[in-house]
Amino acid sequence: MSQFPIPRRLTVPEITSRKGKEPIVSLTSYHAHTAAIADRYVDFLLVGDSLGMVMHGFESTLPVPLDLMILHGRAVMRGARRALVVVDMPFGSYEESPQQAFRNAALVMKETQCGAIKLEGGKRMADTIHFLSERGIPVMAHIGLTPQSINILGGFKTQGRTREQWAIIEDDARSVTEAGAFAVVLEAVAEPLAAKITRDVPIPTIGIGASPVCDGQILVMEDMLGLSPRVPKFVKEFGQVGAAIENAIRSYAEEVRARSFPAPSNTYELKD
C-alpha cells in the first residue's frame, strides 16, 4: 500500500447536498497546471467546451470535437486531486438520441475518469438526462443562455429579462431536475428569475451571469484572470495575468536582443 494517500475527491452527492447550505465554488479549467492551482480552492472544475474559444481561437463552441474534450479532460484530471471534475459534452455528441449521448458520455468518463458530464438544454434534453442518470452517468444540466444554440438564439443574449420568457426557462429547470440532473447551470439569466428557480428546484443552481442568489458560481478561468480580450458584464477580473504575461515577454525579448540574457548565472561552465 502506498504511504502517500491520494486525497479523496468530492463526489456528486456531496455537491448536491450543499444546496441552500454552503456556496459552491467552481471554475473552468483546461490544463493540468491551472487545475492543480484551482483544486485547492474550488469544489468542482468544469472542462468546458469554452476551451474552443479560449484556447483554440474558434468564434464559438460549435467546432469543438469530442476527442478534444477528452484530451483536455485527461489533463485536468491529472492536475486536480480533490475537486469533482465535470466534462462538457460538445455540440453534436449527444443531441441525436439518448443512445448516442450514452455512448459518447461513457467514452468521456472512461477515457478521462471524470466524475460527471454536462450538457446543454432543458426540457428537450430531459429524456436524455434520464437515460444517462439511470445508467450511472451523473449529469449537470445547463439552461438559460446555451452557447451551443447561439444560431437559434441570435447570439449571446441574456435570458429571462421579460416575464414572458420565464415560463419556458422555469419549465426547463423543472424538467432537468425531474429527469435526474444533480445540478443545473443558469447562464445569463436575470436575477429575479434565477432567484425563483433557485427557490423552486431541489438541486443546486450554478450561476454564470445569474447573480449571487444561485447556490454556486462558475466563471471561465481566463476571463476572471484578465486573459481574455473581451469579457461579459457578469465577469469580474480578479487578476491581470494577461498584462503580467505581456510584461514578462517584453522583458525577455529586450534582454535577448541586448544579449543580457542568458546571464552567467543561466549558463553552464566547463567542468575542471
Coordinates of C-alpha atoms in Angstrom, one line a residue:
M1 CA 0.0 0.0 0.0
S2 CA 1.3 3.5 -0.8
Q3 CA 2.5 5.6 2.1
F4 CA 1.2 8.7 0.3
P5 CA -2.6 8.5 0.4
I6 CA -4.4 10.2 -2.5
P7 CA -6.8 12.9 -1.4
R8 CA -10.4 11.9 -1.8
R9 CA -12.3 13.7 -4.5
L10 CA -15.6 15.5 -3.8
T11 CA -18.5 13.5 -5.1
V12 CA -21.7 14.3 -6.9
P13 CA -23.9 13.6 -3.8
E14 CA -21.6 16.0 -1.8
I15 CA -22.1 18.8 -4.3
T16 CA -25.9 18.2 -4.3
S17 CA -26.0 18.2 -0.5
R18 CA -24.7 21.7 -0.4
K19 CA -28.0 23.1 -1.8
G20 CA -29.0 26.0 0.3
K21 CA -26.3 25.4 2.9
E22 CA -22.9 26.5 1.6
P23 CA -22.0 28.3 -1.6
I24 CA -20.5 26.1 -4.3
V25 CA -17.3 27.4 -5.9
S26 CA -16.3 26.4 -9.4
L27 CA -14.2 27.4 -12.3
T28 CA -13.4 26.2 -15.8
S29 CA -10.0 24.5 -16.3
Y30 CA -8.4 23.1 -19.5
H31 CA -4.9 22.1 -18.4
A32 CA -3.1 20.3 -15.6
H33 CA -1.2 23.2 -14.1
T34 CA -4.2 25.5 -13.7
A35 CA -6.2 22.6 -12.4
A36 CA -3.6 21.9 -9.7
I37 CA -3.8 25.6 -8.5
A38 CA -7.6 25.9 -8.6
D39 CA -8.0 22.5 -7.0
R40 CA -7.0 24.0 -3.6
Y41 CA -10.0 26.4 -3.6
V42 CA -12.9 25.1 -5.7
D43 CA -15.5 22.4 -5.2
F44 CA -15.7 21.4 -8.9
L45 CA -13.8 22.1 -12.1
L46 CA -15.6 22.2 -15.4
V47 CA -13.7 21.2 -18.5
G48 CA -15.9 23.5 -20.6
D49 CA -16.3 23.5 -24.4
S50 CA -15.5 27.2 -24.0
L51 CA -11.9 25.9 -24.5
G52 CA -12.6 26.1 -28.2
M53 CA -12.9 29.9 -27.9
V54 CA -10.4 30.5 -25.1
M55 CA -7.6 28.2 -26.2
H56 CA -8.1 27.4 -29.8
G57 CA -9.4 30.6 -31.3
F58 CA -12.8 29.5 -32.5
E59 CA -15.6 32.1 -32.8
S60 CA -18.0 29.8 -30.9
T61 CA -18.0 26.5 -29.1
L62 CA -19.6 24.7 -32.0
P63 CA -16.5 23.4 -33.8
V64 CA -15.1 21.6 -30.7
P65 CA -14.8 17.8 -31.3
L66 CA -15.3 15.1 -28.7
D67 CA -11.6 14.0 -28.8
L68 CA -10.5 17.5 -27.8
M69 CA -12.7 17.4 -24.8
I70 CA -11.3 14.1 -23.8
L71 CA -7.7 15.3 -24.3
H72 CA -8.3 18.4 -22.0
G73 CA -10.3 16.3 -19.6
R74 CA -7.4 14.0 -19.0
A75 CA -5.1 16.9 -18.4
V76 CA -7.4 18.4 -15.8
M77 CA -7.8 15.1 -14.0
R78 CA -4.0 14.8 -13.8
G79 CA -3.8 18.2 -12.2
A80 CA -6.8 18.1 -9.8
R81 CA -6.7 15.8 -6.8
R82 CA -9.7 16.9 -4.7
A83 CA -12.3 18.7 -6.8
L84 CA -15.0 17.0 -8.7
V85 CA -14.2 17.2 -12.4
V86 CA -17.1 17.7 -14.8
V87 CA -16.6 17.5 -18.6
D88 CA -18.7 19.2 -21.2
M89 CA -20.4 17.2 -24.0
P90 CA -19.6 19.2 -27.2
F91 CA -22.1 20.1 -29.8
G92 CA -23.2 17.1 -31.9
S93 CA -22.1 14.5 -29.4
Y94 CA -25.4 13.9 -27.6
E95 CA -28.4 15.6 -29.3
E96 CA -29.3 12.9 -31.8
S97 CA -30.6 10.4 -29.3
P98 CA -30.2 9.2 -25.7
Q99 CA -28.3 6.2 -27.0
Q100 CA -25.8 8.4 -28.8
A101 CA -25.4 10.5 -25.7
F102 CA -24.7 7.4 -23.6
R103 CA -22.1 6.1 -25.9
N104 CA -20.2 9.4 -26.0
A105 CA -20.7 10.2 -22.3
A106 CA -19.5 6.8 -21.3
L107 CA -16.4 7.2 -23.6
V108 CA -15.7 10.6 -21.9
M109 CA -15.9 9.1 -18.4
K110 CA -13.9 6.0 -19.3
E111 CA -11.1 8.0 -21.1
T112 CA -10.9 10.9 -18.6
Q113 CA -12.1 9.2 -15.3
C114 CA -14.0 12.4 -14.6
G115 CA -16.9 12.4 -12.1
A116 CA -19.7 13.8 -14.3
I117 CA -20.6 15.3 -17.6
K118 CA -22.5 18.5 -18.5
L119 CA -24.9 19.0 -21.4
E120 CA -26.9 21.9 -22.6
G121 CA -30.7 22.1 -23.0
G122 CA -33.7 22.0 -20.8
K123 CA -37.0 20.2 -21.4
R124 CA -35.8 18.9 -24.8
M125 CA -32.9 17.0 -23.2
A126 CA -34.9 15.6 -20.3
D127 CA -35.3 12.1 -21.8
T128 CA -31.5 12.0 -22.4
I129 CA -30.7 13.2 -18.9
H130 CA -33.0 10.5 -17.5
F131 CA -31.4 7.8 -19.8
L132 CA -27.9 8.8 -18.7
S133 CA -28.7 9.1 -15.0
E134 CA -30.4 5.7 -14.9
R135 CA -27.3 4.2 -16.4
G136 CA -24.8 5.6 -13.9
I137 CA -23.7 8.8 -15.6
P138 CA -24.2 11.9 -13.4
V139 CA -25.4 14.9 -15.4
M140 CA -25.1 18.6 -14.8
A141 CA -27.7 20.4 -16.9
H142 CA -27.3 23.9 -18.5
I143 CA -30.2 26.2 -19.3
G144 CA -30.8 29.9 -19.9
L145 CA -28.2 31.1 -22.4
T146 CA -26.9 27.9 -24.0
P147 CA -23.9 28.8 -26.2
Q148 CA -24.3 25.8 -28.5
S149 CA -27.6 27.2 -29.5
I150 CA -26.4 30.7 -30.5
N151 CA -27.5 30.3 -34.1
I152 CA -31.1 29.9 -32.9
L153 CA -30.9 32.4 -30.1
G154 CA -29.3 35.0 -32.4
G155 CA -26.2 35.5 -30.3
F156 CA -25.1 35.6 -26.7
K157 CA -28.2 37.2 -25.3
T158 CA -29.4 37.5 -21.7
Q159 CA -32.4 35.3 -20.9
G160 CA -35.4 36.0 -18.8
R161 CA -35.3 39.8 -18.9
T162 CA -39.0 39.9 -19.7
R163 CA -41.6 37.9 -17.7
E164 CA -42.9 36.4 -20.9
Q165 CA -39.7 34.4 -21.2
W166 CA -39.9 33.0 -17.6
A167 CA -42.3 30.1 -18.2
I168 CA -40.1 28.3 -20.7
I169 CA -37.0 28.6 -18.6
E170 CA -38.8 27.6 -15.4
D171 CA -40.2 24.6 -17.3
D172 CA -36.6 23.7 -18.4
A173 CA -35.4 23.9 -14.8
R174 CA -38.2 21.6 -13.6
S175 CA -37.7 19.2 -16.4
V176 CA -34.0 18.6 -15.9
T177 CA -34.5 18.3 -12.2
E178 CA -37.2 15.6 -12.6
A179 CA -35.1 13.9 -15.2
G180 CA -32.3 13.3 -12.6
A181 CA -29.7 16.1 -13.2
F182 CA -27.7 16.6 -10.0
A183 CA -27.2 20.4 -10.6
V184 CA -28.1 23.0 -13.2
V185 CA -26.1 25.8 -14.6
L186 CA -28.0 29.1 -15.1
E187 CA -26.2 31.2 -17.7
A188 CA -27.0 34.9 -18.3
V189 CA -30.4 34.7 -16.5
A190 CA -32.0 37.8 -15.0
E191 CA -31.7 37.9 -11.2
P192 CA -35.4 37.6 -10.3
L193 CA -35.8 34.5 -12.4
A194 CA -32.6 33.0 -11.1
A195 CA -33.8 33.5 -7.6
K196 CA -37.2 31.9 -8.3
I197 CA -35.6 28.9 -9.9
T198 CA -33.1 28.5 -7.1
R199 CA -36.0 28.5 -4.6
D200 CA -38.2 26.1 -6.6
V201 CA -35.8 23.3 -7.6
P202 CA -34.2 20.9 -5.1
I203 CA -30.9 20.7 -6.9
P204 CA -28.1 23.3 -6.7
T205 CA -28.2 26.1 -9.2
I206 CA -24.7 27.2 -10.5
G207 CA -24.8 30.8 -11.8
I208 CA -22.7 32.4 -14.5
G209 CA -24.2 35.8 -15.0
A210 CA -27.2 34.8 -12.9
S211 CA -26.5 36.9 -9.8
P212 CA -25.4 35.9 -6.3
V213 CA -28.8 34.3 -5.5
C214 CA -27.7 31.0 -7.0
D215 CA -26.4 28.1 -4.9
G216 CA -23.0 28.4 -6.5
Q217 CA -20.9 30.3 -9.1
I218 CA -18.7 29.5 -12.0
L219 CA -16.6 31.6 -14.3
V220 CA -14.3 30.9 -17.2
M221 CA -10.9 31.0 -15.6
E222 CA -9.2 33.0 -18.4
D223 CA -12.0 35.7 -18.1
M224 CA -11.5 36.2 -14.3
L225 CA -7.7 36.2 -14.6
G226 CA -7.7 39.0 -17.1
L227 CA -6.5 36.9 -20.0
S228 CA -9.5 37.4 -22.3
P229 CA -9.6 40.5 -24.6
R230 CA -13.4 41.0 -24.1
V231 CA -15.4 39.8 -21.2
P232 CA -19.2 39.8 -20.5
K233 CA -20.7 42.2 -18.0
F234 CA -21.1 39.5 -15.4
V235 CA -17.4 38.8 -15.2
K236 CA -15.1 40.4 -12.6
E237 CA -11.4 40.3 -13.4
F238 CA -9.8 39.1 -10.2
G239 CA -6.3 39.3 -11.7
Q240 CA -4.4 40.9 -14.6
V241 CA -2.5 37.9 -15.7
G242 CA -2.6 38.9 -19.4
A243 CA -0.7 42.1 -18.6
A244 CA 1.8 40.2 -16.4
I245 CA 2.5 37.8 -19.3
E246 CA 3.0 40.6 -21.8
N247 CA 5.4 42.4 -19.4
A248 CA 7.4 39.2 -18.9
I249 CA 7.6 38.5 -22.6
R250 CA 8.6 42.1 -23.4
S251 CA 11.4 42.0 -20.8
Y252 CA 12.6 38.6 -22.2
A253 CA 12.7 40.0 -25.7
E254 CA 14.6 43.1 -24.6
E255 CA 17.2 41.1 -22.7
V256 CA 17.8 38.6 -25.6
R257 CA 18.3 41.5 -28.0
A258 CA 20.6 43.2 -25.6
R259 CA 22.5 39.9 -25.1
S260 CA 22.0 40.3 -21.3
F261 CA 20.1 37.0 -21.2
P262 CA 21.3 34.3 -20.7
A263 CA 23.4 35.8 -17.9
P264 CA 26.4 33.9 -16.4
S265 CA 24.0 32.6 -13.8
N266 CA 22.0 31.0 -16.5
T267 CA 25.0 29.4 -18.4
Y268 CA 26.8 26.1 -17.9
E269 CA 30.6 26.4 -17.4
L270 CA 33.1 23.7 -18.4
K271 CA 34.0 21.4 -15.5
D272 CA 37.6 21.2 -14.5

